[in-house]
């Protein structure tokens, strides 16, 4: 079995486990819905300023809801010592990590894609005007979030206060990609395409994704084996 | 012997500082900003000391992962903690300077914000350490986190700079406004700050060793 | 001639101007001292924290040593 095939097997396994219980996706989506509702109370959706910060609000929702999925990623393997079995399995830590990251990415994207129309309705935003570019930003931002979330999920799986520690550790690191995604999304949902002066944010997103994917794949063996 | 070196270095740093402060007090006010400009003699050296601390923390973390020698782990904690204290001093002086020149304490300016993000990142490092009991696991995970945090620093600085900047450009090179005859005092201050940082790190390092001895004694007491 | 001297008088800073400038500079000094005091305070507090930790560690080590001696 090649590296990517191994990763694929892990992805399928994680997705199947999630589809059977749906606990992470359901709770994450419910949480996203509650935050969107609270935002509608906090900000008047007919005001100009709310439209301008639409991207920021959206990514706050995604970051909060994503954490719930990422928190479960490695914690799900704790009962029955599944995690030890996975580590002892004849696949590399990097393949295990990549597989889990892709599964998380699919779940995070699913929650985001369901929240997006809800957000559009609640906040009175016509978000489909720059659809392909918005999807690109969504994919890049979510991958950055997933890769950091997955490696830190592995770091925090055995420690006290796991649920609190994960967001505390990931959000500061995620500031550059979140900032970039927020800036780009605000423009895109308002209907303006990515211009030469905002393309630097796309570079930040791509750079962040590439660098952290490489570093995570390199260091994950140390994290898993201890 | 080590204690003597430590106390000697500490005394030397304080002497340099006192000498320097007397000289700086005697300097005239800067043309544009007045007296508050002199905060730069403190503000920039603590920032550079904090950055040095972050770099040392990275090197120590990498060395720990390579050698698995717990000395490097202790060094990484010590230097991170000291760096955090210095960065806090940097943030406070910067924000008071902003109060005079910009009229607000916190302007969400690029460097202020990136310094705050760095502070949060390294505070997260210390919290992560607190949450893990088992020493080997703690050291490994903390080292990995330290590497992640250090890689994030330049990305944060770059992206926040693009986001918004009001911070004055560096005044030392490229036709900056820093008076060249003030430079020696600045450099002396910088040396003093680095020395203080080193002494604090050594003290903290020794405490980390005492902590390990304590853990060992506890295990011994427990096993009897 | 008379005009020129009156212009020169106008250009000279008035008493209020000087007072204002003095106030501004003093304000400046006030914040400079706040800044330096706050920054040093942070470092001193950190050192004090370190000293207290040192003492706690020493006490605990001494206590454990004494206990171990007793047991031997």
GROMACS .gro file of C-alpha atoms in nm, chain A:
model
  226
    1UNK     CA    1   0.000   0.000   0.000
    2UNK     CA    2   0.134   0.337  -0.097
    3UNK     CA    3   0.142   0.638   0.129
    4UNK     CA    4  -0.163   0.803  -0.027
    5UNK     CA    5  -0.360   0.479  -0.029
    6UNK     CA    6  -0.293   0.441   0.345
    7UNK     CA    7  -0.405   0.798   0.406
    8UNK     CA    8  -0.716   0.730   0.197
    9UNK     CA    9  -0.804   0.423   0.405
   10UNK     CA   10  -0.782   0.631   0.724
   11UNK     CA   11  -0.998   0.903   0.567
   12UNK     CA   12  -1.266   0.654   0.467
   13UNK     CA   13  -1.258   0.495   0.812
   14UNK     CA   14  -1.298   0.830   0.988
   15UNK     CA   15  -1.577   0.945   0.759
   16UNK     CA   16  -1.760   0.616   0.800
   17UNK     CA   17  -1.733   0.636   1.179
   18UNK     CA   18  -1.861   0.991   1.169
   19UNK     CA   19  -2.148   0.909   0.935
   20UNK     CA   20  -2.267   0.634   1.169
   21UNK     CA   21  -2.299   0.859   1.472
   22UNK     CA   22  -2.296   1.204   1.310
   23UNK     CA   23  -2.219   1.341   1.658
   24UNK     CA   24  -1.943   1.585   1.560
   25UNK     CA   25  -2.111   1.720   1.248
   26UNK     CA   26  -2.449   1.756   1.415
   27UNK     CA   27  -2.318   1.936   1.722
   28UNK     CA   28  -2.092   2.154   1.511
   29UNK     CA   29  -2.372   2.259   1.277
   30UNK     CA   30  -2.612   2.323   1.566
   31UNK     CA   31  -2.345   2.537   1.728
   32UNK     CA   32  -2.287   2.731   1.406
   33UNK     CA   33  -2.661   2.794   1.380
   34UNK     CA   34  -2.677   2.925   1.737
   35UNK     CA   35  -2.387   3.164   1.680
   36UNK     CA   36  -2.542   3.287   1.355
   37UNK     CA   37  -2.864   3.350   1.543
   38UNK     CA   38  -2.680   3.542   1.816
   39UNK     CA   39  -2.501   3.751   1.554
   40UNK     CA   40  -2.837   3.846   1.404
   41UNK     CA   41  -2.936   3.984   1.743
   42UNK     CA   42  -2.604   4.159   1.794
   43UNK     CA   43  -2.579   4.323   1.451
   44UNK     CA   44  -2.857   4.478   1.247
   45UNK     CA   45  -2.847   4.291   0.916
   46UNK     CA   46  -2.984   4.585   0.718
   47UNK     CA   47  -2.702   4.817   0.810
   48UNK     CA   48  -2.413   4.886   0.576
   49UNK     CA   49  -2.150   4.808   0.842
   50UNK     CA   50  -2.286   4.458   0.899
   51UNK     CA   51  -2.252   4.386   0.529
   52UNK     CA   52  -1.892   4.505   0.541
   53UNK     CA   53  -1.796   4.273   0.824
   54UNK     CA   54  -1.991   3.977   0.687
   55UNK     CA   55  -1.667   3.792   0.608
   56UNK     CA   56  -1.536   3.842   0.960
   57UNK     CA   57  -1.855   3.714   1.120
   58UNK     CA   58  -1.868   3.417   0.888
   59UNK     CA   59  -1.515   3.305   0.968
   60UNK     CA   60  -1.569   3.344   1.341
   61UNK     CA   61  -1.861   3.104   1.305
   62UNK     CA   62  -1.645   2.866   1.099
   63UNK     CA   63  -1.358   2.880   1.347
   64UNK     CA   64  -1.584   2.809   1.645
   65UNK     CA   65  -1.780   2.535   1.473
   66UNK     CA   66  -1.465   2.381   1.322
   67UNK     CA   67  -1.305   2.347   1.665
   68UNK     CA   68  -1.586   2.118   1.773
   69UNK     CA   69  -1.514   1.878   1.486
   70UNK     CA   70  -1.138   1.895   1.531
   71UNK     CA   71  -1.166   1.833   1.902
   72UNK     CA   72  -1.330   1.499   1.833
   73UNK     CA   73  -1.078   1.393   1.571
   74UNK     CA   74  -0.830   1.216   1.796
   75UNK     CA   75  -1.047   1.201   2.107
   76UNK     CA   76  -1.276   0.966   1.914
   77UNK     CA   77  -0.995   0.707   1.911
   78UNK     CA   78  -0.945   0.707   2.288
   79UNK     CA   79  -1.210   0.452   2.394
   80UNK     CA   80  -1.093   0.090   2.358
   81UNK     CA   81  -0.735   0.216   2.302
   82UNK     CA   82  -0.800   0.264   1.931
   83UNK     CA   83  -0.535   0.534   1.915
   84UNK     CA   84  -0.261   0.299   2.036
   85UNK     CA   85  -0.373   0.043   1.780
   86UNK     CA   86  -0.363   0.303   1.504
   87UNK     CA   87  -0.013   0.413   1.604
   88UNK     CA   88   0.102   0.052   1.620
   89UNK     CA   89  -0.050  -0.020   1.277
   90UNK     CA   90   0.204  -0.064   0.995
   91UNK     CA   91   0.148   0.278   0.844
   92UNK     CA   92   0.353   0.591   0.894
   93UNK     CA   93   0.238   0.861   1.133
   94UNK     CA   94   0.231   1.105   0.844
   95UNK     CA   95  -0.018   0.887   0.652
   96UNK     CA   96  -0.236   0.852   0.961
   97UNK     CA   97  -0.226   1.228   1.012
   98UNK     CA   98  -0.295   1.312   0.648
   99UNK     CA   99  -0.588   1.072   0.640
  100UNK     CA  100  -0.737   1.222   0.952
  101UNK     CA  101  -0.677   1.576   0.825
  102UNK     CA  102  -0.858   1.502   0.498
  103UNK     CA  103  -1.152   1.348   0.684
  104UNK     CA  104  -1.171   1.652   0.911
  105UNK     CA  105  -1.146   1.879   0.609
  106UNK     CA  106  -1.445   1.710   0.446
  107UNK     CA  107  -1.649   1.745   0.766
  108UNK     CA  108  -1.549   2.109   0.823
  109UNK     CA  109  -1.630   2.194   0.462
  110UNK     CA  110  -1.967   2.020   0.492
  111UNK     CA  111  -2.062   2.227   0.798
  112UNK     CA  112  -1.939   2.544   0.628
  113UNK     CA  113  -2.132   2.478   0.309
  114UNK     CA  114  -2.453   2.424   0.505
  115UNK     CA  115  -2.395   2.732   0.721
  116UNK     CA  116  -2.324   2.957   0.424
  117UNK     CA  117  -2.678   2.975   0.280
  118UNK     CA  118  -2.821   3.006   0.632
  119UNK     CA  119  -2.587   3.295   0.689
  120UNK     CA  120  -2.691   3.448   0.356
  121UNK     CA  121  -3.058   3.436   0.456
  122UNK     CA  122  -3.012   3.557   0.814
  123UNK     CA  123  -2.774   3.839   0.728
  124UNK     CA  124  -2.940   3.942   0.405
  125UNK     CA  125  -2.619   3.886   0.206
  126UNK     CA  126  -2.612   3.777  -0.161
  127UNK     CA  127  -2.311   3.556  -0.119
  128UNK     CA  128  -2.329   3.371  -0.455
  129UNK     CA  129  -2.212   3.660  -0.674
  130UNK     CA  130  -1.846   3.549  -0.678
  131UNK     CA  131  -1.910   3.181  -0.623
  132UNK     CA  132  -1.591   3.013  -0.763
  133UNK     CA  133  -1.354   3.255  -0.592
  134UNK     CA  134  -1.545   3.226  -0.265
  135UNK     CA  135  -1.512   2.848  -0.285
  136UNK     CA  136  -1.137   2.882  -0.340
  137UNK     CA  137  -1.104   3.100  -0.029
  138UNK     CA  138  -1.324   2.862   0.166
  139UNK     CA  139  -1.112   2.562   0.066
  140UNK     CA  140  -0.780   2.734   0.142
  141UNK     CA  141  -0.897   2.879   0.474
  142UNK     CA  142  -1.055   2.555   0.587
  143UNK     CA  143  -0.747   2.352   0.497
  144UNK     CA  144  -0.528   2.583   0.707
  145UNK     CA  145  -0.772   2.553   0.994
  146UNK     CA  146  -0.793   2.175   0.957
  147UNK     CA  147  -0.420   2.108   0.937
  148UNK     CA  148  -0.345   2.312   1.252
  149UNK     CA  149  -0.653   2.177   1.427
  150UNK     CA  150  -0.567   1.816   1.349
  151UNK     CA  151  -0.206   1.832   1.468
  152UNK     CA  152  -0.307   2.013   1.785
  153UNK     CA  153  -0.587   1.766   1.835
  154UNK     CA  154  -0.316   1.500   1.842
  155UNK     CA  155  -0.109   1.712   2.083
  156UNK     CA  156  -0.392   1.774   2.326
  157UNK     CA  157  -0.565   1.437   2.310
  158UNK     CA  158  -0.421   1.306   2.636
  159UNK     CA  159  -0.408   1.620   2.843
  160UNK     CA  160  -0.630   1.781   3.102
  161UNK     CA  161  -0.879   2.043   2.984
  162UNK     CA  162  -0.855   1.919   2.626
  163UNK     CA  163  -1.166   2.106   2.509
  164UNK     CA  164  -1.032   2.436   2.639
  165UNK     CA  165  -0.671   2.391   2.536
  166UNK     CA  166  -0.737   2.324   2.166
  167UNK     CA  167  -0.894   2.661   2.081
  168UNK     CA  168  -0.648   2.843   2.309
  169UNK     CA  169  -0.355   2.696   2.119
  170UNK     CA  170  -0.496   2.704   1.767
  171UNK     CA  171  -0.659   3.046   1.741
  172UNK     CA  172  -0.343   3.255   1.789
  173UNK     CA  173  -0.160   3.045   1.530
  174UNK     CA  174  -0.458   3.070   1.295
  175UNK     CA  175  -0.468   3.450   1.302
  176UNK     CA  176  -0.292   3.504   0.964
  177UNK     CA  177  -0.509   3.264   0.757
  178UNK     CA  178  -0.828   3.371   0.934
  179UNK     CA  179  -0.743   3.735   0.876
  180UNK     CA  180  -0.677   3.668   0.509
  181UNK     CA  181  -0.993   3.463   0.468
  182UNK     CA  182  -1.199   3.729   0.646
  183UNK     CA  183  -1.067   4.010   0.427
  184UNK     CA  184  -1.120   3.812   0.107
  185UNK     CA  185  -1.463   3.681   0.204
  186UNK     CA  186  -1.591   4.028   0.300
  187UNK     CA  187  -1.504   4.151  -0.048
  188UNK     CA  188  -1.635   3.844  -0.227
  189UNK     CA  189  -1.977   3.832  -0.062
  190UNK     CA  190  -2.014   4.202  -0.144
  191UNK     CA  191  -1.965   4.110  -0.510
  192UNK     CA  192  -1.616   4.246  -0.576
  193UNK     CA  193  -1.375   3.992  -0.726
  194UNK     CA  194  -1.020   3.943  -0.596
  195UNK     CA  195  -0.825   4.248  -0.709
  196UNK     CA  196  -0.447   4.293  -0.737
  197UNK     CA  197  -0.442   4.467  -0.397
  198UNK     CA  198  -0.618   4.180  -0.219
  199UNK     CA  199  -0.436   3.899  -0.395
  200UNK     CA  200  -0.166   3.917  -0.126
  201UNK     CA  201  -0.416   3.760   0.114
  202UNK     CA  202  -0.450   3.468  -0.122
  203UNK     CA  203  -0.073   3.435  -0.106
  204UNK     CA  204  -0.085   3.441   0.275
  205UNK     CA  205  -0.345   3.163   0.270
  206UNK     CA  206  -0.153   2.947   0.024
  207UNK     CA  207   0.179   3.008   0.198
  208UNK     CA  208   0.034   2.922   0.538
  209UNK     CA  209  -0.127   2.604   0.407
  210UNK     CA  210   0.187   2.484   0.232
  211UNK     CA  211   0.426   2.562   0.518
  212UNK     CA  212   0.215   2.412   0.793
  213UNK     CA  213   0.118   2.104   0.592
  214UNK     CA  214   0.487   2.033   0.539
  215UNK     CA  215   0.588   2.101   0.901
  216UNK     CA  216   0.298   1.898   1.039
  217UNK     CA  217   0.373   1.597   0.818
  218UNK     CA  218   0.736   1.620   0.926
  219UNK     CA  219   0.670   1.650   1.300
  220UNK     CA  220   0.363   1.433   1.345
  221UNK     CA  221   0.563   1.114   1.398
  222UNK     CA  222   0.726   1.272   1.706
  223UNK     CA  223   0.389   1.381   1.839
  224UNK     CA  224   0.222   1.043   1.798
  225UNK     CA  225   0.506   0.824   1.920
  226UNK     CA  226   0.586   1.068   2.204
   0.00000   0.00000   0.00000
